[in-house]
Amino acid sequence: MLQAHGLAKRYGTLEVFRDLSLTLASHEAVALIGPSGAGKSTLLQLLGTLDRPDAGSVVFEGQRVDTLSRAAQARFRQLHLGFVFQFHHLLVDFTAVENVAMPLRLAGTGKAEAHRQAAELLGSLGLADRLAHFPAQLSGGEQQRVAIARALIGRPRLLLADEPTGNLDAANTDRLFDLLHDQARRHGVALLIATHNRAAASRLDRVLELSAGRLTELTP
């Protein structure tokens, strides 16, 4: 599904990495581990077309996407990508179901249908009794599940998660990794999670380590 070849990125005199390549198959759940500052977030931003590489290419289902115009990249993200971040970025003045329905509403889906789909997805994530709750009324784990639902509501082909469990305890971290893995399989989504948590990473199909500018696949 996704092929990146020879990626390089530099910020001023700081070289984050160069000549970095990876592939990601459909239905595959992959963990990206490495120390803070190794470039995990930068790599996800390049793969998700939120930033452009200085060299190399990003190809999604046969189409090169790193060289698309900004408008075309925005359309590509809307159609094919879902993002989950460490900080959920939920809209504080909207309920859980309204937050999740928002991408559909922005795409032109009617309110009733968008809320129906959002409620169904939240229910599958164990949040059927939290639909009318605002973010401040939800626990950290519940807020992240709402963020996952929002990322999945548009039926993305690829889900990118950047340290989604950074603010959760060990038990909730394991639950969230299992949840992401399950949702990826259930919805046919390719999943790439950047994390510093090696134990949680081992729950996925593959583990890639980014360190000192090099990407290495670890033996299970």
GROMACS .gro file of C-alpha atoms in nm:
model
  220
    1MET     CA    1   0.000   0.000   0.000
    2LEU     CA    2   0.270   0.249   0.101
    3GLN     CA    3   0.627   0.268  -0.024
    4ALA     CA    4   0.883   0.526   0.086
    5HIS     CA    5   1.224   0.523  -0.077
    6GLY     CA    6   1.540   0.719  -0.002
    7LEU     CA    7   1.373   0.973   0.227
    8ALA     CA    8   1.586   1.254   0.366
    9LYS     CA    9   1.493   1.545   0.590
   10ARG     CA   10   1.699   1.828   0.731
   11TYR     CA   11   1.606   2.130   0.943
   12GLY     CA   12   1.880   2.388   0.894
   13THR     CA   13   2.206   2.219   0.992
   14LEU     CA   14   2.029   1.932   1.169
   15GLU     CA   15   1.998   1.619   0.957
   16VAL     CA   16   1.713   1.406   1.090
   17PHE     CA   17   1.772   1.114   0.853
   18ARG     CA   18   1.868   1.033   0.494
   19ASP     CA   19   1.827   0.742   0.255
   20LEU     CA   20   1.545   0.596   0.462
   21SER     CA   21   1.307   0.344   0.305
   22LEU     CA   22   1.008   0.137   0.420
   23THR     CA   23   0.701  -0.045   0.295
   24LEU     CA   24   0.361  -0.096   0.457
   25ALA     CA   25   0.109  -0.354   0.338
   26SER     CA   26  -0.269  -0.338   0.356
   27HIS     CA   27  -0.416  -0.473   0.684
   28GLU     CA   28  -0.070  -0.458   0.844
   29ALA     CA   29  -0.009  -0.306   1.189
   30VAL     CA   30   0.346  -0.178   1.234
   31ALA     CA   31   0.513  -0.008   1.530
   32LEU     CA   32   0.779   0.260   1.484
   33ILE     CA   33   0.998   0.286   1.792
   34GLY     CA   34   1.307   0.487   1.879
   35PRO     CA   35   1.440   0.743   2.127
   36SER     CA   36   1.298   1.093   2.159
   37GLY     CA   37   1.434   1.315   1.884
   38ALA     CA   38   1.508   1.025   1.648
   39GLY     CA   39   1.265   1.158   1.388
   40LYS     CA   40   0.959   0.935   1.435
   41SER     CA   41   0.715   1.226   1.416
   42THR     CA   42   0.900   1.372   1.119
   43LEU     CA   43   0.875   1.043   0.934
   44LEU     CA   44   0.499   1.020   0.997
   45GLN     CA   45   0.455   1.377   0.875
   46LEU     CA   46   0.638   1.292   0.550
   47LEU     CA   47   0.437   0.973   0.497
   48GLY     CA   48   0.115   1.161   0.570
   49THR     CA   49   0.205   1.451   0.334
   50LEU     CA   50   0.201   1.702   0.621
   51ASP     CA   51   0.559   1.789   0.521
   52ARG     CA   52   0.776   1.732   0.215
   53PRO     CA   53   1.101   1.530   0.211
   54ASP     CA   54   1.422   1.695   0.097
   55ALA     CA   55   1.492   1.383  -0.111
   56GLY     CA   56   1.324   1.052  -0.187
   57SER     CA   57   0.967   0.957  -0.268
   58VAL     CA   58   0.640   0.850  -0.103
   59VAL     CA   59   0.411   0.629  -0.312
   60PHE     CA   60   0.060   0.535  -0.201
   61GLU     CA   61  -0.112   0.256  -0.395
   62GLY     CA   62   0.097   0.330  -0.702
   63GLN     CA   63   0.062   0.709  -0.692
   64ARG     CA   64   0.346   0.934  -0.589
   65VAL     CA   65   0.204   1.174  -0.329
   66ASP     CA   66   0.500   1.373  -0.197
   67THR     CA   67   0.514   1.586  -0.514
   68LEU     CA   68   0.140   1.663  -0.534
   69SER     CA   69   0.023   2.021  -0.494
   70ARG     CA   70  -0.083   2.127  -0.144
   71ALA     CA   71  -0.447   2.119  -0.248
   72ALA     CA   72  -0.411   1.770  -0.396
   73GLN     CA   73  -0.233   1.650  -0.083
   74ALA     CA   74  -0.514   1.785   0.134
   75ARG     CA   75  -0.764   1.596  -0.081
   76PHE     CA   76  -0.549   1.282  -0.059
   77ARG     CA   77  -0.543   1.304   0.321
   78GLN     CA   78  -0.919   1.358   0.335
   79LEU     CA   79  -0.988   1.054   0.119
   80HIS     CA   80  -0.729   0.804   0.237
   81LEU     CA   81  -0.562   0.894   0.568
   82GLY     CA   82  -0.652   0.900   0.935
   83PHE     CA   83  -0.438   1.060   1.207
   84VAL     CA   84  -0.423   1.000   1.583
   85PHE     CA   85  -0.190   1.211   1.798
   86GLN     CA   86  -0.063   1.201   2.157
   87PHE     CA   87  -0.285   1.498   2.235
   88HIS     CA   88  -0.628   1.410   2.103
   89HIS     CA   89  -0.715   1.764   1.980
   90LEU     CA   90  -1.087   1.710   2.039
   91LEU     CA   91  -1.309   2.015   2.003
   92VAL     CA   92  -1.395   2.104   2.362
   93ASP     CA   93  -1.732   2.264   2.284
   94PHE     CA   94  -1.862   1.959   2.098
   95THR     CA   95  -1.982   1.625   2.233
   96ALA     CA   96  -1.813   1.294   2.156
   97VAL     CA   97  -2.058   1.211   1.879
   98GLU     CA   98  -2.027   1.561   1.732
   99ASN     CA   99  -1.647   1.538   1.733
  100VAL     CA  100  -1.652   1.205   1.553
  101ALA     CA  101  -1.917   1.317   1.304
  102MET     CA  102  -1.724   1.633   1.215
  103PRO     CA  103  -1.515   1.486   0.926
  104LEU     CA  104  -1.832   1.352   0.764
  105ARG     CA  105  -2.013   1.683   0.810
  106LEU     CA  106  -1.719   1.869   0.650
  107ALA     CA  107  -1.734   1.624   0.358
  108GLY     CA  108  -2.101   1.707   0.303
  109THR     CA  109  -2.281   1.424   0.484
  110GLY     CA  110  -2.612   1.525   0.643
  111LYS     CA  111  -2.621   1.572   1.019
  112ALA     CA  112  -2.852   1.280   1.098
  113GLU     CA  113  -2.653   1.030   0.890
  114ALA     CA  114  -2.316   1.159   1.017
  115HIS     CA  115  -2.434   1.125   1.377
  116ARG     CA  116  -2.572   0.777   1.310
  117GLN     CA  117  -2.240   0.656   1.174
  118ALA     CA  118  -2.047   0.827   1.455
  119ALA     CA  119  -2.270   0.673   1.722
  120GLU     CA  120  -2.231   0.327   1.567
  121LEU     CA  121  -1.851   0.356   1.559
  122LEU     CA  122  -1.830   0.493   1.914
  123GLY     CA  123  -2.049   0.206   2.028
  124SER     CA  124  -1.807  -0.045   1.875
  125LEU     CA  125  -1.531   0.119   2.083
  126GLY     CA  126  -1.727   0.082   2.407
  127LEU     CA  127  -1.847   0.441   2.424
  128ALA     CA  128  -2.219   0.399   2.357
  129ASP     CA  129  -2.300   0.565   2.691
  130ARG     CA  130  -2.065   0.859   2.629
  131LEU     CA  131  -2.210   1.000   2.306
  132ALA     CA  132  -2.342   1.320   2.465
  133HIS     CA  133  -2.040   1.377   2.690
  134PHE     CA  134  -1.799   1.663   2.626
  135PRO     CA  135  -1.422   1.595   2.623
  136ALA     CA  136  -1.378   1.738   2.976
  137GLN     CA  137  -1.624   1.477   3.100
  138LEU     CA  138  -1.422   1.186   2.957
  139SER     CA  139  -1.117   1.007   3.093
  140GLY     CA  140  -0.787   1.018   2.904
  141GLY     CA  141  -0.844   0.672   2.761
  142GLU     CA  142  -1.198   0.761   2.656
  143GLN     CA  143  -1.078   1.079   2.487
  144GLN     CA  144  -0.824   0.880   2.286
  145ARG     CA  145  -1.093   0.632   2.180
  146VAL     CA  146  -1.302   0.925   2.057
  147ALA     CA  147  -0.998   1.049   1.864
  148ILE     CA  148  -0.953   0.702   1.712
  149ALA     CA  149  -1.320   0.696   1.610
  150ARG     CA  150  -1.281   1.039   1.450
  151ALA     CA  151  -0.975   0.913   1.257
  152LEU     CA  152  -1.163   0.602   1.138
  153ILE     CA  153  -1.500   0.758   1.053
  154GLY     CA  154  -1.396   0.847   0.698
  155ARG     CA  155  -1.289   0.486   0.633
  156PRO     CA  156  -0.921   0.566   0.570
  157ARG     CA  157  -0.691   0.319   0.398
  158LEU     CA  158  -0.397   0.422   0.620
  159LEU     CA  159  -0.398   0.521   0.986
  160LEU     CA  160  -0.095   0.707   1.127
  161ALA     CA  161  -0.066   0.736   1.506
  162ASP     CA  162   0.199   0.953   1.673
  163GLU     CA  163   0.260   0.853   2.037
  164PRO     CA  164  -0.115   0.798   2.096
  165THR     CA  165  -0.057   0.645   2.441
  166GLY     CA  166   0.193   0.899   2.572
  167ASN     CA  167  -0.045   1.023   2.841
  168LEU     CA  168  -0.190   0.684   2.942
  169ASP     CA  169  -0.093   0.434   3.210
  170ALA     CA  170   0.035   0.085   3.124
  171ALA     CA  171  -0.304  -0.086   3.137
  172ASN     CA  172  -0.472   0.172   2.914
  173THR     CA  173  -0.172   0.169   2.679
  174ASP     CA  174  -0.211  -0.205   2.622
  175ARG     CA  175  -0.584  -0.168   2.571
  176LEU     CA  176  -0.538   0.113   2.320
  177PHE     CA  177  -0.276  -0.080   2.119
  178ASP     CA  178  -0.505  -0.383   2.108
  179LEU     CA  179  -0.794  -0.158   2.007
  180LEU     CA  180  -0.599   0.007   1.726
  181HIS     CA  181  -0.480  -0.333   1.602
  182ASP     CA  182  -0.833  -0.474   1.613
  183GLN     CA  183  -0.981  -0.175   1.430
  184ALA     CA  184  -0.710  -0.193   1.163
  185ARG     CA  185  -0.794  -0.558   1.097
  186ARG     CA  186  -1.169  -0.506   1.115
  187HIS     CA  187  -1.175  -0.212   0.877
  188GLY     CA  188  -0.891  -0.324   0.649
  189VAL     CA  189  -0.671  -0.032   0.749
  190ALA     CA  190  -0.291  -0.027   0.736
  191LEU     CA  191  -0.162   0.103   1.068
  192LEU     CA  192   0.167   0.270   1.160
  193ILE     CA  193   0.215   0.372   1.525
  194ALA     CA  194   0.511   0.577   1.645
  195THR     CA  195   0.582   0.499   2.009
  196HIS     CA  196   0.859   0.482   2.267
  197ASN     CA  197   0.691   0.186   2.437
  198ARG     CA  198   0.869  -0.133   2.324
  199ALA     CA  199   0.643  -0.367   2.520
  200ALA     CA  200   0.329  -0.224   2.360
  201ALA     CA  201   0.497  -0.219   2.018
  202SER     CA  202   0.557  -0.593   2.039
  203ARG     CA  203   0.179  -0.649   2.026
  204LEU     CA  204   0.173  -0.549   1.657
  205ASP     CA  205   0.268  -0.736   1.340
  206ARG     CA  206   0.610  -0.576   1.288
  207VAL     CA  207   0.844  -0.343   1.477
  208LEU     CA  208   1.070  -0.088   1.306
  209GLU     CA  209   1.333   0.102   1.504
  210LEU     CA  210   1.448   0.449   1.399
  211SER     CA  211   1.776   0.546   1.564
  212ALA     CA  212   2.074   0.756   1.456
  213GLY     CA  213   1.910   0.820   1.120
  214ARG     CA  214   1.872   0.450   1.035
  215LEU     CA  215   1.559   0.236   1.016
  216THR     CA  216   1.594  -0.127   1.123
  217GLU     CA  217   1.335  -0.405   1.138
  218LEU     CA  218   1.360  -0.589   1.469
  219THR     CA  219   1.329  -0.966   1.496
  220PRO     CA  220   1.007  -1.061   1.678
   0.00000   0.00000   0.00000
